[in-house]
């Protein structure tokens, strides 16, 4: 199913889209681990699962397409395959699009991708909207395009206004659904949605939520994301930073409360960054399933 149609259906039903994100194992020898995770995640009945692109965008060693295709075929769950462009040539993109077509993948998340130290930047694409244009050029309406957005602005943008303008370029290039970077302050998200409306952007937006349940995530994820931290979040970290079990429970509770508030405020969708930990995603789902 095309993802924009899925959002239209859920809106008519008066409920949000519920989706999950997984990433390919770093080693192909661990490939079964992703399917073991999905086998457990299926209990949440997600509307779709997105599969991230390999670090650095190495097309020769990328399993995104295979994983997305297997999830769709084996579990009957719609998938979104990520595709990055900063380290891709037009020929690379052409090859991946053909792989998607051959694998019955109908939805793709067009991303610039992170600049990885030591990885060659091909320089044929500078931004995600350029990738979206190329996808449109090559396959017309065969692939639906999703895009990323940043409630507090992309870290490279000079202002939130500039970042919203860049989003307009992305949507003009064909992106029909947006999924946000992780955030912890719902008021930032509400302000962002209002800003989009004022700028004439009315595509569905799913809120990207990452439960913080381990102390190792605090520095790696929270600081790198650039997301602002509300008082109740910093209070949670201070209280449980050295209490493994306490932080796990508090992190799940924070994510559940965050999702419940977003849903009651009419969010288009909730997208859980699972970090390939099915129990975390299932625990959050159990706390919000009555609203789904």
GROMACS .gro file of C-alpha atoms in nm:
model
  292
    1UNK     CA    1   0.000   0.000   0.000
    2UNK     CA    2   0.113   0.353  -0.071
    3UNK     CA    3   0.186   0.529   0.259
    4UNK     CA    4  -0.002   0.856   0.182
    5UNK     CA    5  -0.316   0.650   0.124
    6UNK     CA    6  -0.260   0.482   0.460
    7UNK     CA    7  -0.259   0.821   0.633
    8UNK     CA    8  -0.580   0.918   0.454
    9UNK     CA    9  -0.747   0.599   0.572
   10UNK     CA   10  -0.641   0.644   0.933
   11UNK     CA   11  -0.757   1.005   0.933
   12UNK     CA   12  -1.101   0.897   0.812
   13UNK     CA   13  -1.105   0.637   1.091
   14UNK     CA   14  -1.015   0.903   1.347
   15UNK     CA   15  -0.695   0.739   1.464
   16UNK     CA   16  -0.322   0.796   1.412
   17UNK     CA   17  -0.081   0.593   1.203
   18UNK     CA   18   0.141   0.377   1.424
   19UNK     CA   19   0.479   0.286   1.275
   20UNK     CA   20   0.818   0.150   1.376
   21UNK     CA   21   1.175   0.193   1.257
   22UNK     CA   22   1.444  -0.075   1.248
   23UNK     CA   23   1.797  -0.075   1.112
   24UNK     CA   24   2.008  -0.337   0.932
   25UNK     CA   25   2.252  -0.530   1.153
   26UNK     CA   26   2.609  -0.414   1.112
   27UNK     CA   27   2.715  -0.766   1.015
   28UNK     CA   28   2.534  -0.979   0.763
   29UNK     CA   29   2.599  -1.278   0.985
   30UNK     CA   30   2.356  -1.122   1.233
   31UNK     CA   31   2.078  -1.081   0.976
   32UNK     CA   32   1.847  -1.325   1.155
   33UNK     CA   33   1.840  -1.090   1.454
   34UNK     CA   34   1.634  -0.834   1.265
   35UNK     CA   35   1.372  -1.091   1.169
   36UNK     CA   36   1.362  -1.223   1.525
   37UNK     CA   37   1.292  -0.865   1.636
   38UNK     CA   38   1.018  -0.817   1.376
   39UNK     CA   39   0.867  -1.153   1.473
   40UNK     CA   40   0.814  -1.007   1.820
   41UNK     CA   41   0.718  -0.659   1.699
   42UNK     CA   42   0.434  -0.789   1.483
   43UNK     CA   43   0.213  -0.812   1.793
   44UNK     CA   44   0.189  -0.431   1.782
   45UNK     CA   45   0.027  -0.449   1.436
   46UNK     CA   46   0.221  -0.152   1.299
   47UNK     CA   47   0.083   0.026   0.996
   48UNK     CA   48   0.432   0.018   0.847
   49UNK     CA   49   0.795  -0.044   0.935
   50UNK     CA   50   1.072   0.172   0.797
   51UNK     CA   51   1.419   0.028   0.740
   52UNK     CA   52   1.715   0.264   0.759
   53UNK     CA   53   1.992   0.281   0.502
   54UNK     CA   54   2.337   0.142   0.583
   55UNK     CA   55   2.584   0.380   0.743
   56UNK     CA   56   2.778   0.569   0.479
   57UNK     CA   57   2.534   0.468   0.206
   58UNK     CA   58   2.755   0.191   0.072
   59UNK     CA   59   2.541   0.042  -0.205
   60UNK     CA   60   2.757  -0.267  -0.244
   61UNK     CA   61   2.701  -0.374   0.116
   62UNK     CA   62   2.348  -0.252   0.181
   63UNK     CA   63   2.073  -0.482   0.302
   64UNK     CA   64   1.793  -0.226   0.338
   65UNK     CA   65   1.605  -0.345   0.032
   66UNK     CA   66   1.627  -0.713   0.123
   67UNK     CA   67   1.507  -0.650   0.479
   68UNK     CA   68   1.219  -0.427   0.370
   69UNK     CA   69   1.111  -0.677   0.106
   70UNK     CA   70   1.128  -0.972   0.347
   71UNK     CA   71   0.925  -0.792   0.615
   72UNK     CA   72   0.657  -0.707   0.361
   73UNK     CA   73   0.643  -1.056   0.212
   74UNK     CA   74   0.685  -1.267   0.526
   75UNK     CA   75   0.486  -1.063   0.775
   76UNK     CA   76   0.244  -0.876   0.550
   77UNK     CA   77   0.351  -0.543   0.702
   78UNK     CA   78   0.397  -0.248   0.468
   79UNK     CA   79   0.751  -0.113   0.458
   80UNK     CA   80   0.938   0.205   0.379
   81UNK     CA   81   1.296   0.169   0.255
   82UNK     CA   82   1.533   0.453   0.336
   83UNK     CA   83   1.757   0.588   0.061
   84UNK     CA   84   2.037   0.837   0.117
   85UNK     CA   85   2.216   1.041  -0.147
   86UNK     CA   86   2.518   1.227  -0.008
   87UNK     CA   87   2.740   0.926  -0.079
   88UNK     CA   88   2.554   0.807  -0.390
   89UNK     CA   89   2.589   0.869  -0.760
   90UNK     CA   90   2.292   0.891  -0.998
   91UNK     CA   91   2.381   0.543  -1.113
   92UNK     CA   92   2.373   0.419  -0.751
   93UNK     CA   93   2.026   0.567  -0.711
   94UNK     CA   94   1.914   0.410  -1.037
   95UNK     CA   95   2.036   0.069  -0.919
   96UNK     CA   96   1.858   0.101  -0.583
   97UNK     CA   97   1.532   0.214  -0.742
   98UNK     CA   98   1.543  -0.090  -0.968
   99UNK     CA   99   1.602  -0.310  -0.664
  100UNK     CA  100   1.299  -0.156  -0.497
  101UNK     CA  101   1.086  -0.216  -0.806
  102UNK     CA  102   1.201  -0.578  -0.833
  103UNK     CA  103   1.120  -0.630  -0.464
  104UNK     CA  104   0.769  -0.480  -0.473
  105UNK     CA  105   0.868  -0.190  -0.249
  106UNK     CA  106   0.634   0.103  -0.305
  107UNK     CA  107   0.755   0.358  -0.050
  108UNK     CA  108   1.090   0.522   0.004
  109UNK     CA  109   1.226   0.772   0.256
  110UNK     CA  110   1.443   1.019   0.066
  111UNK     CA  111   1.728   1.143   0.286
  112UNK     CA  112   2.049   1.332   0.238
  113UNK     CA  113   2.225   1.105   0.484
  114UNK     CA  114   2.492   1.180   0.741
  115UNK     CA  115   2.837   1.289   0.643
  116UNK     CA  116   3.059   1.009   0.775
  117UNK     CA  117   3.426   1.087   0.843
  118UNK     CA  118   3.645   0.895   0.600
  119UNK     CA  119   3.359   0.822   0.359
  120UNK     CA  120   3.376   0.974   0.012
  121UNK     CA  121   3.109   1.232  -0.070
  122UNK     CA  122   3.007   1.181  -0.432
  123UNK     CA  123   2.870   1.537  -0.465
  124UNK     CA  124   2.608   1.450  -0.729
  125UNK     CA  125   2.338   1.521  -0.469
  126UNK     CA  126   2.362   1.782  -0.197
  127UNK     CA  127   2.014   1.768  -0.046
  128UNK     CA  128   1.723   1.529  -0.003
  129UNK     CA  129   1.498   1.732  -0.234
  130UNK     CA  130   1.745   1.665  -0.517
  131UNK     CA  131   1.717   1.293  -0.447
  132UNK     CA  132   1.338   1.320  -0.444
  133UNK     CA  133   1.345   1.489  -0.784
  134UNK     CA  134   1.565   1.209  -0.920
  135UNK     CA  135   1.329   0.944  -0.783
  136UNK     CA  136   1.036   1.120  -0.946
  137UNK     CA  137   1.226   1.147  -1.273
  138UNK     CA  138   1.312   0.779  -1.281
  139UNK     CA  139   0.991   0.617  -1.164
  140UNK     CA  140   0.713   0.877  -1.179
  141UNK     CA  141   0.438   0.753  -0.943
  142UNK     CA  142   0.573   0.400  -0.890
  143UNK     CA  143   0.738   0.503  -0.563
  144UNK     CA  144   0.581   0.721  -0.295
  145UNK     CA  145   0.829   0.953  -0.128
  146UNK     CA  146   0.853   1.032   0.243
  147UNK     CA  147   1.083   1.290   0.395
  148UNK     CA  148   1.244   1.375   0.727
  149UNK     CA  149   1.180   1.694   0.923
  150UNK     CA  150   1.318   1.856   1.236
  151UNK     CA  151   1.079   2.013   1.491
  152UNK     CA  152   1.357   2.231   1.628
  153UNK     CA  153   1.527   2.289   1.292
  154UNK     CA  154   1.804   2.098   1.117
  155UNK     CA  155   2.136   2.155   1.290
  156UNK     CA  156   2.289   2.293   0.968
  157UNK     CA  157   2.008   2.541   0.901
  158UNK     CA  158   2.071   2.904   0.996
  159UNK     CA  159   1.718   2.938   1.132
  160UNK     CA  160   1.395   2.746   1.172
  161UNK     CA  161   1.249   2.966   0.898
  162UNK     CA  162   1.521   2.856   0.657
  163UNK     CA  163   1.463   2.494   0.752
  164UNK     CA  164   1.088   2.519   0.686
  165UNK     CA  165   1.164   2.674   0.347
  166UNK     CA  166   1.387   2.376   0.270
  167UNK     CA  167   1.096   2.151   0.364
  168UNK     CA  168   0.883   2.329   0.105
  169UNK     CA  169   1.146   2.243  -0.156
  170UNK     CA  170   1.135   1.879  -0.043
  171UNK     CA  171   0.756   1.865  -0.066
  172UNK     CA  172   0.764   2.037  -0.402
  173UNK     CA  173   1.004   1.764  -0.514
  174UNK     CA  174   0.748   1.495  -0.429
  175UNK     CA  175   0.757   1.416  -0.055
  176UNK     CA  176   0.399   1.349   0.059
  177UNK     CA  177   0.456   1.243   0.420
  178UNK     CA  178   0.703   1.369   0.682
  179UNK     CA  179   0.852   1.191   0.983
  180UNK     CA  180   1.026   1.397   1.248
  181UNK     CA  181   1.362   1.360   1.411
  182UNK     CA  182   1.329   1.248   1.772
  183UNK     CA  183   1.222   1.511   2.024
  184UNK     CA  184   1.127   1.516   2.392
  185UNK     CA  185   0.932   1.840   2.429
  186UNK     CA  186   0.586   1.813   2.272
  187UNK     CA  187   0.541   2.190   2.277
  188UNK     CA  188   0.828   2.214   2.027
  189UNK     CA  189   0.636   1.976   1.802
  190UNK     CA  190   0.310   2.171   1.831
  191UNK     CA  191   0.491   2.496   1.749
  192UNK     CA  192   0.651   2.325   1.450
  193UNK     CA  193   0.316   2.201   1.315
  194UNK     CA  194   0.173   2.551   1.351
  195UNK     CA  195   0.470   2.692   1.164
  196UNK     CA  196   0.420   2.441   0.883
  197UNK     CA  197   0.055   2.541   0.850
  198UNK     CA  198   0.147   2.909   0.837
  199UNK     CA  199   0.390   2.825   0.557
  200UNK     CA  200   0.130   2.634   0.357
  201UNK     CA  201   0.259   2.285   0.439
  202UNK     CA  202  -0.025   2.044   0.514
  203UNK     CA  203   0.116   1.696   0.446
  204UNK     CA  204   0.080   1.432   0.722
  205UNK     CA  205   0.352   1.448   0.989
  206UNK     CA  206   0.441   1.157   1.216
  207UNK     CA  207   0.610   1.232   1.547
  208UNK     CA  208   0.938   1.044   1.585
  209UNK     CA  209   0.972   0.908   1.939
  210UNK     CA  210   1.277   0.736   2.084
  211UNK     CA  211   1.241   0.590   2.435
  212UNK     CA  212   1.555   0.655   2.638
  213UNK     CA  213   1.601   0.346   2.855
  214UNK     CA  214   1.979   0.316   2.888
  215UNK     CA  215   2.239   0.556   3.021
  216UNK     CA  216   2.450   0.493   2.710
  217UNK     CA  217   2.174   0.651   2.500
  218UNK     CA  218   2.185   0.978   2.688
  219UNK     CA  219   2.509   1.107   2.537
  220UNK     CA  220   2.503   0.919   2.206
  221UNK     CA  221   2.143   0.994   2.115
  222UNK     CA  222   2.021   1.291   2.310
  223UNK     CA  223   2.323   1.515   2.262
  224UNK     CA  224   2.380   1.421   1.898
  225UNK     CA  225   2.015   1.482   1.810
  226UNK     CA  226   2.028   1.840   1.932
  227UNK     CA  227   1.681   1.800   2.082
  228UNK     CA  228   1.600   2.030   2.372
  229UNK     CA  229   1.531   1.862   2.703
  230UNK     CA  230   1.224   1.958   2.909
  231UNK     CA  231   1.250   1.973   3.286
  232UNK     CA  232   1.071   1.644   3.349
  233UNK     CA  233   1.314   1.466   3.114
  234UNK     CA  234   1.629   1.606   3.276
  235UNK     CA  235   1.480   1.532   3.617
  236UNK     CA  236   1.427   1.169   3.510
  237UNK     CA  237   1.787   1.139   3.390
  238UNK     CA  238   1.927   1.292   3.707
  239UNK     CA  239   1.720   1.060   3.924
  240UNK     CA  240   1.788   0.732   3.740
  241UNK     CA  241   2.117   0.780   3.555
  242UNK     CA  242   2.289   0.524   3.779
  243UNK     CA  243   1.984   0.303   3.831
  244UNK     CA  244   1.960   0.068   3.532
  245UNK     CA  245   1.620  -0.078   3.610
  246UNK     CA  246   1.477   0.250   3.727
  247UNK     CA  247   1.589   0.432   3.412
  248UNK     CA  248   1.436   0.160   3.194
  249UNK     CA  249   1.097   0.190   3.359
  250UNK     CA  250   1.110   0.570   3.373
  251UNK     CA  251   1.214   0.593   3.006
  252UNK     CA  252   0.923   0.377   2.896
  253UNK     CA  253   0.685   0.581   3.111
  254UNK     CA  254   0.814   0.910   2.966
  255UNK     CA  255   0.771   0.784   2.608
  256UNK     CA  256   0.421   0.653   2.682
  257UNK     CA  257   0.313   0.984   2.835
  258UNK     CA  258   0.465   1.174   2.544
  259UNK     CA  259   0.282   0.958   2.289
  260UNK     CA  260  -0.050   0.971   2.473
  261UNK     CA  261  -0.042   1.349   2.483
  262UNK     CA  262   0.047   1.370   2.114
  263UNK     CA  263  -0.235   1.133   2.018
  264UNK     CA  264  -0.495   1.317   2.225
  265UNK     CA  265  -0.381   1.638   2.051
  266UNK     CA  266  -0.458   1.480   1.713
  267UNK     CA  267  -0.112   1.391   1.581
  268UNK     CA  268  -0.116   1.231   1.235
  269UNK     CA  269   0.110   0.948   1.342
  270UNK     CA  270   0.354   0.814   1.600
  271UNK     CA  271   0.678   0.663   1.473
  272UNK     CA  272   0.881   0.467   1.727
  273UNK     CA  273   1.258   0.443   1.682
  274UNK     CA  274   1.295   0.089   1.816
  275UNK     CA  275   1.676   0.066   1.809
  276UNK     CA  276   1.604  -0.299   1.721
  277UNK     CA  277   1.488  -0.360   2.079
  278UNK     CA  278   1.142  -0.515   2.042
  279UNK     CA  279   1.061  -0.517   2.413
  280UNK     CA  280   1.102  -0.140   2.440
  281UNK     CA  281   0.870  -0.079   2.144
  282UNK     CA  282   0.618  -0.333   2.272
  283UNK     CA  283   0.618  -0.173   2.617
  284UNK     CA  284   0.543   0.169   2.468
  285UNK     CA  285   0.273   0.021   2.246
  286UNK     CA  286   0.110  -0.147   2.544
  287UNK     CA  287   0.084   0.194   2.708
  288UNK     CA  288  -0.091   0.358   2.412
  289UNK     CA  289  -0.275   0.077   2.229
  290UNK     CA  290  -0.612   0.188   2.371
  291UNK     CA  291  -0.568   0.512   2.173
  292UNK     CA  292  -0.472   0.338   1.849
   0.00000   0.00000   0.00000
